[in-house]
mmCIF file of C-alpha atoms in Angstrom:
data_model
loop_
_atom_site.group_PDB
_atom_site.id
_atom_site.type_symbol
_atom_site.label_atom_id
_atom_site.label_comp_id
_atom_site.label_asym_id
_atom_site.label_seq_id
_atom_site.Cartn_x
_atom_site.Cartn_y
_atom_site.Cartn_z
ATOM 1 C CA UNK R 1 126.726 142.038 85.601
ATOM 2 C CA UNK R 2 127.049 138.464 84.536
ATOM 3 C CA UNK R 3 123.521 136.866 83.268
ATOM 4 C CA UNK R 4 122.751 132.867 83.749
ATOM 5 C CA UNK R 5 122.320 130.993 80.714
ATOM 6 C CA UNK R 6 121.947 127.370 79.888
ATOM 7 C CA UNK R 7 124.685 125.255 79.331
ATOM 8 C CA UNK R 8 122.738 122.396 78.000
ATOM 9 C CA UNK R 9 121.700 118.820 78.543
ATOM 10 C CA UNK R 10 124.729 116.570 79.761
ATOM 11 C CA UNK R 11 127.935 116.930 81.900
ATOM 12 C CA UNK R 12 129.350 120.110 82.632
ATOM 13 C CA UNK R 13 132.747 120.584 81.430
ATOM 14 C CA UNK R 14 135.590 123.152 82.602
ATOM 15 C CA UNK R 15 135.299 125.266 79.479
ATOM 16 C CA UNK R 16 131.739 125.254 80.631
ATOM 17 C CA UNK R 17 132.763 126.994 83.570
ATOM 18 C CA UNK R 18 134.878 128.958 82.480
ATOM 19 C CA UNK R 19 132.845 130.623 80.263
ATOM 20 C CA UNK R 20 129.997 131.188 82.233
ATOM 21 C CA UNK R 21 132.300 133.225 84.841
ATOM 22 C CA UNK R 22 134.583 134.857 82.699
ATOM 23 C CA UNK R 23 137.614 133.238 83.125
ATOM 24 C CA UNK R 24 139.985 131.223 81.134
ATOM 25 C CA UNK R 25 140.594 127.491 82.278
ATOM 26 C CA UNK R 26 143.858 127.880 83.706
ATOM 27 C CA UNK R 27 141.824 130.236 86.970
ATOM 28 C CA UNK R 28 139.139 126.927 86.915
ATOM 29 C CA UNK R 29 141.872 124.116 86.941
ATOM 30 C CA UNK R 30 144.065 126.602 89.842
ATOM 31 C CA UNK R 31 140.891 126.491 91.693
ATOM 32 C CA UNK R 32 140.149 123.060 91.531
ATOM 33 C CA UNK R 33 143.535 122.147 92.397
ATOM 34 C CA UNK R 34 143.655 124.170 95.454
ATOM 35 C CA UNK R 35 145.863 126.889 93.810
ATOM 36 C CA UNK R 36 143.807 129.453 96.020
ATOM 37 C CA UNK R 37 146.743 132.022 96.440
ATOM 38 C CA UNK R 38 146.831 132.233 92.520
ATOM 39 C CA UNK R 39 143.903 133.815 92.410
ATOM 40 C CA UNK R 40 142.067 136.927 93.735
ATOM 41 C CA UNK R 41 139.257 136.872 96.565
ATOM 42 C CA UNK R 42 137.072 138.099 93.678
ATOM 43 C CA UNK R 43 138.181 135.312 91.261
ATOM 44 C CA UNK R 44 137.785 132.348 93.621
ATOM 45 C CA UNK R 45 133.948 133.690 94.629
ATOM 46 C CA UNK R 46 132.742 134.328 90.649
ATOM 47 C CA UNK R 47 134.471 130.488 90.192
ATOM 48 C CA UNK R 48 133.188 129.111 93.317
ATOM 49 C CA UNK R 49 129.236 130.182 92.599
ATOM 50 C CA UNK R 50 129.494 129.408 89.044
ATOM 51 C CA UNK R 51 130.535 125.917 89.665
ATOM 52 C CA UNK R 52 127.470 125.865 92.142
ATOM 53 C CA UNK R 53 125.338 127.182 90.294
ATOM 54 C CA UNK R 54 126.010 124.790 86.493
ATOM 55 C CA UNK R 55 126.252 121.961 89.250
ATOM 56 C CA UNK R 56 130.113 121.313 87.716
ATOM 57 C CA UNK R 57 131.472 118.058 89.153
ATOM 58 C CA UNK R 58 134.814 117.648 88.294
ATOM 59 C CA UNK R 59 136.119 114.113 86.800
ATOM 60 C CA UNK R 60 137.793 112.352 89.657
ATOM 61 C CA UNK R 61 139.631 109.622 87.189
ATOM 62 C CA UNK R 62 140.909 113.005 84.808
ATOM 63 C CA UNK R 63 142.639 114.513 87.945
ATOM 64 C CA UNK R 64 143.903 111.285 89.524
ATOM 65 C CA UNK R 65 145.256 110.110 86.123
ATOM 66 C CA UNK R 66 147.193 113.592 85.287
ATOM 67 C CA UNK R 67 148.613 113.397 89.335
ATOM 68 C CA UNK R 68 149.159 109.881 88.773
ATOM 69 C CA UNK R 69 146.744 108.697 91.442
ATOM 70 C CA UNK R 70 143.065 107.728 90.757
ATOM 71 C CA UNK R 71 142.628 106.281 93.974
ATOM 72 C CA UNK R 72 140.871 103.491 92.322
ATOM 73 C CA UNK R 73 141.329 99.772 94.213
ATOM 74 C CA UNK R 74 140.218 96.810 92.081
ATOM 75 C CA UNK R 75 138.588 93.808 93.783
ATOM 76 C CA UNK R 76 138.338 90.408 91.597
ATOM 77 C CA UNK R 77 136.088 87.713 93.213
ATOM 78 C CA UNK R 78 135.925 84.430 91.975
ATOM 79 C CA UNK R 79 132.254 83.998 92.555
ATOM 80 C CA UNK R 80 129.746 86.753 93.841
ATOM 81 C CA UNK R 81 127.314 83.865 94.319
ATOM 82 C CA UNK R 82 129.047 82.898 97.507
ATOM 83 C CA UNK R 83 128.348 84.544 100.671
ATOM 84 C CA UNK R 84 131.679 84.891 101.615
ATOM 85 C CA UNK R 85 132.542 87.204 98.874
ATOM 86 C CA UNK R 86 129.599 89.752 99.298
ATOM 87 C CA UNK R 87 130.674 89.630 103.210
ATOM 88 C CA UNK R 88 134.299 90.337 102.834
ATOM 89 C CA UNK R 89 133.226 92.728 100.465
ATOM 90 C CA UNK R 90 131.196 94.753 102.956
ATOM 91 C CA UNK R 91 134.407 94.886 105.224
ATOM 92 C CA UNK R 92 136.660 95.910 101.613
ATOM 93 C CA UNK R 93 134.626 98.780 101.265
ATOM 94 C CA UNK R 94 134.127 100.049 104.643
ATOM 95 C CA UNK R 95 138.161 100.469 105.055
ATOM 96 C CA UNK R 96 138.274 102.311 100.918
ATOM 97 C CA UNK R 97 135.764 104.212 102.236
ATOM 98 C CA UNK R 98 137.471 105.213 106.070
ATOM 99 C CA UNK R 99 140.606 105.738 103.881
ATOM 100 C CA UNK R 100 139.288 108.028 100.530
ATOM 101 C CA UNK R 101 139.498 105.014 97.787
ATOM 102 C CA UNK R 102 136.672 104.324 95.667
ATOM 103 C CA UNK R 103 136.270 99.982 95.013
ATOM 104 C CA UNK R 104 135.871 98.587 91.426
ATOM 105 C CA UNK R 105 134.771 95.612 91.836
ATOM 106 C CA UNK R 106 134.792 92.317 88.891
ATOM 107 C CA UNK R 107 133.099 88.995 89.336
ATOM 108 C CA UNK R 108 134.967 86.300 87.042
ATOM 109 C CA UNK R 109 132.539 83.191 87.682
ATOM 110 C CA UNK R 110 135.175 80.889 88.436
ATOM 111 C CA UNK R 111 136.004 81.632 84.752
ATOM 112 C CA UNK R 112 139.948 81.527 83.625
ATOM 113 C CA UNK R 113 138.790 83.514 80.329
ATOM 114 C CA UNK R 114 136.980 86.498 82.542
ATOM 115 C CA UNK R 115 139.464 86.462 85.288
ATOM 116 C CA UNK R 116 142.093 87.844 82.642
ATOM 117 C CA UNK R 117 139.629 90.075 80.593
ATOM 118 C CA UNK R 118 139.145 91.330 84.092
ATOM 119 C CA UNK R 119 142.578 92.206 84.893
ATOM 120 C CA UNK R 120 143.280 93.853 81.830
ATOM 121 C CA UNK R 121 140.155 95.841 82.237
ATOM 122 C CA UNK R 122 141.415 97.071 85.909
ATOM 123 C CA UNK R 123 144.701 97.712 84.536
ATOM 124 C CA UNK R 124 143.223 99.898 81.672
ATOM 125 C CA UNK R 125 141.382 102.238 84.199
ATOM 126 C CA UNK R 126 144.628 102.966 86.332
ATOM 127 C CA UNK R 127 143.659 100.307 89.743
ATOM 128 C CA UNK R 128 146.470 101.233 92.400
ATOM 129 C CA UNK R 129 146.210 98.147 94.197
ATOM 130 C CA UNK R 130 143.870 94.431 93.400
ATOM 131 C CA UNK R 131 142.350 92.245 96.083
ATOM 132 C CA UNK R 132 142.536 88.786 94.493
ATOM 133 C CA UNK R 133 140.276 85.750 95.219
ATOM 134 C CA UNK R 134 141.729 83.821 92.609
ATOM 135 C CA UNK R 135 139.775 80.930 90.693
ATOM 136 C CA UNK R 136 143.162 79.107 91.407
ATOM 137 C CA UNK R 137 143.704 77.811 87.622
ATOM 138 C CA UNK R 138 146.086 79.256 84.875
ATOM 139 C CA UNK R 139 147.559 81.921 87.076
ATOM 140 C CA UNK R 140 150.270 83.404 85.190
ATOM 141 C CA UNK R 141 148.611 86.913 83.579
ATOM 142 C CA UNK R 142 148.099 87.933 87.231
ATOM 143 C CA UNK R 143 152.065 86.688 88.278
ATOM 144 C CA UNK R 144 152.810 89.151 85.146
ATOM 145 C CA UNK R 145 150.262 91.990 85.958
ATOM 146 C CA UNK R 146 151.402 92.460 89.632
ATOM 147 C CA UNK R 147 155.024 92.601 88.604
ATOM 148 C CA UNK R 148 154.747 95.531 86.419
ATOM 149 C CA UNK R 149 151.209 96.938 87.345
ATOM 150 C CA UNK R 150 150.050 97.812 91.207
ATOM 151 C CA UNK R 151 150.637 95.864 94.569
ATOM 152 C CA UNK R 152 148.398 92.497 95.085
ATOM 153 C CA UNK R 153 147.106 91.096 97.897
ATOM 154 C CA UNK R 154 145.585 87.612 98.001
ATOM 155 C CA UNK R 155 141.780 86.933 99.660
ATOM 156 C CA UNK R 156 142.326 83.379 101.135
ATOM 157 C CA UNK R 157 143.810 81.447 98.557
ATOM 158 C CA UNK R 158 147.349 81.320 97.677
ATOM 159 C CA UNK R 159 149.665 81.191 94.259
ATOM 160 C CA UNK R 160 152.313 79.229 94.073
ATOM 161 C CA UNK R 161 155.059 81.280 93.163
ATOM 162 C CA UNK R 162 154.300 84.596 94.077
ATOM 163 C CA UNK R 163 154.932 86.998 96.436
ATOM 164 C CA UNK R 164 151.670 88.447 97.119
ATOM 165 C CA UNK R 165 150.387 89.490 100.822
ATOM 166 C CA UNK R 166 147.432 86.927 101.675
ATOM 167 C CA UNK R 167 144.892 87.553 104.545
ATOM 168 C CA UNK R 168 142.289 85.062 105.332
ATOM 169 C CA UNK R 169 140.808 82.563 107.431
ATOM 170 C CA UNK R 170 142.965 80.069 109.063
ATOM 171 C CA UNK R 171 141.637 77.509 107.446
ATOM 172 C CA UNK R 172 143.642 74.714 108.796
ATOM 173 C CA UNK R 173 143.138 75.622 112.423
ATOM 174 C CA UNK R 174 139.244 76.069 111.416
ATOM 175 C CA UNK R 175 138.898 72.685 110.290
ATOM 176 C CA UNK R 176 140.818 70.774 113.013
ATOM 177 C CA UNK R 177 138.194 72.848 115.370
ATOM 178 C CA UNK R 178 135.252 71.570 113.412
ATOM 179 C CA UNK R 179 136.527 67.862 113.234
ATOM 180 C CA UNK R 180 137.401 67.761 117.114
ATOM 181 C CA UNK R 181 134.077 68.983 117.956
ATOM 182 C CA UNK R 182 132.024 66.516 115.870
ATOM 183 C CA UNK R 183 134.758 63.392 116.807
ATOM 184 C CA UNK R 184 134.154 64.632 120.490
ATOM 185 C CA UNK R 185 130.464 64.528 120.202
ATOM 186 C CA UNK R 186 131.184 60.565 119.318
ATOM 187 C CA UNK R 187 130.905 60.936 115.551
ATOM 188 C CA UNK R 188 133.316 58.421 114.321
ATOM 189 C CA UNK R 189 132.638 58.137 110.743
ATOM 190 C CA UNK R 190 133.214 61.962 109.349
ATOM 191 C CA UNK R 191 132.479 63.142 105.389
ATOM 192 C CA UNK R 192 134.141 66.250 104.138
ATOM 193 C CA UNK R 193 132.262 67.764 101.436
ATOM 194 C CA UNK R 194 133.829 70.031 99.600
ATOM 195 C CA UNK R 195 133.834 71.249 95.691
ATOM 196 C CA UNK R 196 137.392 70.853 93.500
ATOM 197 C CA UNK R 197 140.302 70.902 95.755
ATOM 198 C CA UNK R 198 142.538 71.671 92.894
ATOM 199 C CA UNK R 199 144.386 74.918 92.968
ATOM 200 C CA UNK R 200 142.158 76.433 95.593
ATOM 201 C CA UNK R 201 144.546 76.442 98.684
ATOM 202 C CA UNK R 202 141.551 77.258 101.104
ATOM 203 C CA UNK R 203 140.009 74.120 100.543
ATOM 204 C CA UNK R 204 143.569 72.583 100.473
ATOM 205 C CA UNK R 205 144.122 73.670 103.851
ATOM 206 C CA UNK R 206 140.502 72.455 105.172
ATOM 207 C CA UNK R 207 141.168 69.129 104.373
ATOM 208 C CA UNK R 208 144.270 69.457 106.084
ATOM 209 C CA UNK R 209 143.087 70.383 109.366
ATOM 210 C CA UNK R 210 140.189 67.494 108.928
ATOM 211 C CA UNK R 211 143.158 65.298 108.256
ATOM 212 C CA UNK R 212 145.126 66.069 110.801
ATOM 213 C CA UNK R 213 142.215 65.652 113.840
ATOM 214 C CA UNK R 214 140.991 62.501 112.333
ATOM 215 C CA UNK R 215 144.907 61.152 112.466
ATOM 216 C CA UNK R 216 145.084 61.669 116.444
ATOM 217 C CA UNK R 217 141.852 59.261 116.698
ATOM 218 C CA UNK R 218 142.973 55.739 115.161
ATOM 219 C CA UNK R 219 139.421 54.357 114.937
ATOM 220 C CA UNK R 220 137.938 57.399 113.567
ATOM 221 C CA UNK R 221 137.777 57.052 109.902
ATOM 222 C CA UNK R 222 137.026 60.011 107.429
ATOM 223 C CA UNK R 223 136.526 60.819 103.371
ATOM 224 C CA UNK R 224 136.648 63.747 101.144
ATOM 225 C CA UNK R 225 133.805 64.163 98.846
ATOM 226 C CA UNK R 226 134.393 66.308 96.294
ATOM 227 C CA UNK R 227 131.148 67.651 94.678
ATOM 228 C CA UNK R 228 130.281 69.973 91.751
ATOM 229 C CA UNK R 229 127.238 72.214 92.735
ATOM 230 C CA UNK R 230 126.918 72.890 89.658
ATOM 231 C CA UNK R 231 125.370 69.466 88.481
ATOM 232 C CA UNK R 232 122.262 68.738 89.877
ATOM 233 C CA UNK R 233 121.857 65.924 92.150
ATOM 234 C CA UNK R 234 125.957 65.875 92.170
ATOM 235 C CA UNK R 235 125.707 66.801 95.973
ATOM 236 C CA UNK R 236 123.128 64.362 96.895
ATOM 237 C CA UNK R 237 124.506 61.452 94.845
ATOM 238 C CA UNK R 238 127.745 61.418 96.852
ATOM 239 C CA UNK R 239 126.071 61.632 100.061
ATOM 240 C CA UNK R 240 124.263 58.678 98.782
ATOM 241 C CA UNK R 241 126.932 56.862 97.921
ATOM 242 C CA UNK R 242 129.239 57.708 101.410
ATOM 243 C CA UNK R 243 126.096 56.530 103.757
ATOM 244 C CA UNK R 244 125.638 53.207 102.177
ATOM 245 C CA UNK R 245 129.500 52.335 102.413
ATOM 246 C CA UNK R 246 129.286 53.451 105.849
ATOM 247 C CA UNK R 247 126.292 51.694 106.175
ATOM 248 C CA UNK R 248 128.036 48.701 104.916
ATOM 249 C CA UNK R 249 130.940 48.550 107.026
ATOM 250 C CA UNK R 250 130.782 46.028 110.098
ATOM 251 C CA UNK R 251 131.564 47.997 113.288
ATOM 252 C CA UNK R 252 130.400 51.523 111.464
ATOM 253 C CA UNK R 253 129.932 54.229 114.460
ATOM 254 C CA UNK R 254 127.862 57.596 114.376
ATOM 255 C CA UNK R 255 128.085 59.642 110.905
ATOM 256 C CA UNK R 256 128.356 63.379 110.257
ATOM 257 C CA UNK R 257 128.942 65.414 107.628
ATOM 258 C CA UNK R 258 131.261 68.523 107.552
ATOM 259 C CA UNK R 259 130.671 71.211 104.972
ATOM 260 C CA UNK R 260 133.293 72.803 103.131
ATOM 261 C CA UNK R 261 131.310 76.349 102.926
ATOM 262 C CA UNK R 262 128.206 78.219 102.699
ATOM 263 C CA UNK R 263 126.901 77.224 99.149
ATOM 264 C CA UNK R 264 127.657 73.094 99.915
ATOM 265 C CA UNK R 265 125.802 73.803 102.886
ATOM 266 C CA UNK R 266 122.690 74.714 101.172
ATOM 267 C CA UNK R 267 122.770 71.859 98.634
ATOM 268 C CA UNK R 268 123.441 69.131 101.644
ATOM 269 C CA UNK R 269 120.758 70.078 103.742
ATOM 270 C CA UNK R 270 118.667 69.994 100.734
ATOM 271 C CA UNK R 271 119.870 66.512 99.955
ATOM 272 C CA UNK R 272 119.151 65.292 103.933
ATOM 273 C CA UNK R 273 115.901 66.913 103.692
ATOM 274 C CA UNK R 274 114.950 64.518 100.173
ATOM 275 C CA UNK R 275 116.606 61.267 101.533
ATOM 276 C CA UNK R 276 114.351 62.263 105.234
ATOM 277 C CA UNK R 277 117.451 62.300 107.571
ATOM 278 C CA UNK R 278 117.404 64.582 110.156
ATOM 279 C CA UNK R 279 119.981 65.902 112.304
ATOM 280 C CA UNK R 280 121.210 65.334 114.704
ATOM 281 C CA UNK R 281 119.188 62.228 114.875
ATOM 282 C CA UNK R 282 120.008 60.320 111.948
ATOM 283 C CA UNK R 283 123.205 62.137 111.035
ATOM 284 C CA UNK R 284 125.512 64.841 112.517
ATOM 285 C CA UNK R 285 126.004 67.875 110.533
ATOM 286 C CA UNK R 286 128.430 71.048 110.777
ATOM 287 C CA UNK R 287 128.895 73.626 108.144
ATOM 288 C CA UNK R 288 131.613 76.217 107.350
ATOM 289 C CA UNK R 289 130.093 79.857 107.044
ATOM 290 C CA UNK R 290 127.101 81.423 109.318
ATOM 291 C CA UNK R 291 124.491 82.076 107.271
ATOM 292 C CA UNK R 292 120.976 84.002 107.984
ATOM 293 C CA UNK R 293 119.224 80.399 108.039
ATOM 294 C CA UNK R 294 121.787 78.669 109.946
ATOM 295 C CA UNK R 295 119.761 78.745 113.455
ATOM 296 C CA UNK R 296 116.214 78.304 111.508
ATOM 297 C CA UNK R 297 116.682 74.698 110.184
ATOM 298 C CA UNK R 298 115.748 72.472 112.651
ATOM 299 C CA UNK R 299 117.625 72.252 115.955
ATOM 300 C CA UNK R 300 119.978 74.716 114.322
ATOM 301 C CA UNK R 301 122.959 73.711 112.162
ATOM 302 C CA UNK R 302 126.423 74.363 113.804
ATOM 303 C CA UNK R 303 128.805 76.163 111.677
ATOM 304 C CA UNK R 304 132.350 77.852 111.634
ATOM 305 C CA UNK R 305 131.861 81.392 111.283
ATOM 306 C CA UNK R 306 134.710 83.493 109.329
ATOM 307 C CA UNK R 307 135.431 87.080 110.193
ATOM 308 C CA UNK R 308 134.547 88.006 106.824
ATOM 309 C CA UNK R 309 134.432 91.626 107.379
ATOM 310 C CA UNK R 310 137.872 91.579 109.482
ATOM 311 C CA UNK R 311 139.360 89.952 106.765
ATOM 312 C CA UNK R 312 138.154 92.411 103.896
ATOM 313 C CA UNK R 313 139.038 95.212 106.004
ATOM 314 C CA UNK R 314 142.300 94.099 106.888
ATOM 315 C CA UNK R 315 143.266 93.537 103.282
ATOM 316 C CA UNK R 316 142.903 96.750 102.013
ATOM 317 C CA UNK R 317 144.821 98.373 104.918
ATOM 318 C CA UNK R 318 147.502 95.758 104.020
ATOM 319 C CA UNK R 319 146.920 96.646 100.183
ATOM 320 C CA UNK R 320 147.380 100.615 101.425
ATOM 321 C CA UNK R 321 150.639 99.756 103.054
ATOM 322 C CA UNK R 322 151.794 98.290 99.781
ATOM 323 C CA UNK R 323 150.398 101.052 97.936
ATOM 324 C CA UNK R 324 152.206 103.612 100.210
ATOM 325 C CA UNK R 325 155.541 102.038 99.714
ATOM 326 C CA UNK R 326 156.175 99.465 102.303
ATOM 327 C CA UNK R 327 158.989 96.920 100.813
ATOM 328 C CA UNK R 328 158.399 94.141 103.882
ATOM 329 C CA UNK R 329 158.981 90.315 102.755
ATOM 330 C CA UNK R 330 155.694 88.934 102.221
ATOM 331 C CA UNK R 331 153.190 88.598 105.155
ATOM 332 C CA UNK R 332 150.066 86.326 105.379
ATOM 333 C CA UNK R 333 147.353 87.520 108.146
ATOM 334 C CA UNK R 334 145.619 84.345 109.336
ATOM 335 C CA UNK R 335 141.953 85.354 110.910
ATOM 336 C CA UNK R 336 140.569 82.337 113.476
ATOM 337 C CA UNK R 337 137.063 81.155 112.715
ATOM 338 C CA UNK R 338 134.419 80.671 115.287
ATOM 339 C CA UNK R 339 132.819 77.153 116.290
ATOM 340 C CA UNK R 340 128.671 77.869 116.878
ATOM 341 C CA UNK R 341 127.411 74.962 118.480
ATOM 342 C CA UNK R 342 123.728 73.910 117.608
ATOM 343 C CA UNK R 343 121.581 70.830 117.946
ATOM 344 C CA UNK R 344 122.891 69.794 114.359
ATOM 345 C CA UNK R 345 126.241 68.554 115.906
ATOM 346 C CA UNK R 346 125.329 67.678 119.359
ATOM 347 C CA UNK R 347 123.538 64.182 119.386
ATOM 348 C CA UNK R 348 120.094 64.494 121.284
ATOM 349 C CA UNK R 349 120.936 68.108 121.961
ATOM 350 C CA UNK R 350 117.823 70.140 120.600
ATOM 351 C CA UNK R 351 117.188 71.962 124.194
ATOM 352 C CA UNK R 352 117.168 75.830 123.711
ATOM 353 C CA UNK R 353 120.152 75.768 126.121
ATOM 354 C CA UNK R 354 122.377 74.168 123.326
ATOM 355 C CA UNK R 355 121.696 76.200 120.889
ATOM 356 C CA UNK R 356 124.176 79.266 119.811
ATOM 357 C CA UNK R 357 127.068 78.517 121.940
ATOM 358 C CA UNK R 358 129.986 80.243 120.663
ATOM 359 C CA UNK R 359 133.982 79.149 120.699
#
């Protein structure tokens, strides 16, 4: 009869186990492996309630790494600040989880230095795949990485140069939505805000669409701010600056101000709120990204809403296909946004009827 003894603070290892039911570690590792025919009816029950009964948890990274899978999936955001990333996150983990991958998740802070101390960490623990939300700068460890490393695919903004699977918003067709609402609802005189357009494709793209409505009205006219949110009073300073030119200008119509995403959104309505104009009164106002506060602030702010949990989703069953061998020229999958009508964008519209309309 085989007595019960302590093992001792700390993890249980397979000599452990082995020990305690009287068998070497070959009978433990055939067990764990699924080997089942290897052993006797008698072995596999002494191993099975031994391993229940120490509480024996095997090392998931040890087996994957000696079968050559770890079933690891490495996500890099560029900031975990912004909504968006903790959304599409929600939607990244609910397809590792439907499909038996475990998410390792690195936030670089829109830092060049940490985005490549980040892939070299992710590399070092065996990733088989990266979701990539790049900070859009010095991009060539990652060009390297994904040669030799794992498959890549990009979360909404491109690299130039590589051949990396991107899924994302369609951020073009988003923002020629939101600037043919507001120049429908007789704003004439439209402000992008937006931070650094360089190397960040998504906000390339937005200013694209904004562009390209603003071109099919001739009297329309339109400016890109770009802001740091980073410096205080940045956001509110340019705001500042856009109203009094349009202010200025003989023959100015109705203003509005279209928000490049969630966290701009925050620091403009902030900045309305100090200078005391209200919207949709004073100034029109339509913001990219639903937020939780959207409908509370005044009439409710308008906003285009991403599919942030389609698009997380979708890129890890894209990453999986890559994973699995699939050798398909590059594909992008472009998500449409959502136009949410509130009073924020509808002139004199602050009528519980006009609020939440959807597109």
């Amino acid at each position: 009869m085989q007595h019960t003894r302590s093992v001792g603070a700390g993890r249980v290892t397979i000599a452990q186990v082995a020990r305690e039911a009287g068998v070497s570690k070959t009978s433990i590792s055939r067990y764990l492996g699924g080997e089942l025919d290897a052993l006797s009816e008698h072995l596999r029950e002494q191993i099975r309630s031994t391993i229940a009964r120490l509480g024996y948890q095997p090392s998931q990274m040890a087996r994957g790494l000696k079968g050559g899978r770890t079933r690891l999936i490495g996500m890099l955001v560029a900031d975990i600040l912004n909504p968006y990333s903790v959304a599409v996150l929600n939607g990244a983990e609910a397809a590792c989880q439907e499909h038996g991958y475990t998410l390792m998740l690195c936030n670089t802070g829109n830092d060049e230095k940490r985005e490549q101390q980040s892939l070299a960490a992710l590399h070092s623990y065996s990733v088989e795949g990266l979701l990539f939300n790049t900070q859009g700068r010095n991009v060539t460890p990652l060009k390297e990485l994904g040669r030799v490393a794992f498959p890549v695919v990009l979360l909404d903004r491109r690299i130039d140069g590589c051949d990396f699977d991107l899924v994302g918003l369609d951020n073009v067709r988003a923002a020629r939505m939101a600037t043919e609402h507001l120049l429908a609802s007789g704003y004439t005189d439209i402000g992008l805000v937006v931070q650094p357009l360089y190397g960040v494709s998504s906000r390339q793209g937005r200013q694209a669409g904004f562009l390209q409505a603003l071109a099919e009205k001739p009297a329309s006219h339109g400016e890109t701010l770009e802001v740091h949110i980073d410096q205080p009073g940045h956001v509110a300073a340019m705001l500042q600056d856009f109203l009094k030119r349009r202010k200025a200008k003989r023959g100015a119509g109705k203003v509005a101000i279209l928000a490049g995403n969630g966290m701009v959104s925050l620091q403009i309505a902030l900045a309305l709120q100090s200078m005391k104009l209200r919207f949709p009164e004073d100034i029109g106002l339509l913001c990219f990204d639903e937020l939780s506060w959207s409908p509370l602030v005044g009439s409710g702010i308008s906003t285009i809403e991403q599919p942030t949990y389609e698009i997380g989703f979708a890129a890890i069953e894209r990453l999986l296909a890559r994973i699995h061998g699939e050798r398909a020229p590059r594909r992008e999958i472009l998500l449409d946004g959502r136009l949410i009508l509130r009073g924020s964008s509808q002139a004199g519209a602050t009528s519980a009827a006009t609020r939440d309309s959807i597109f």
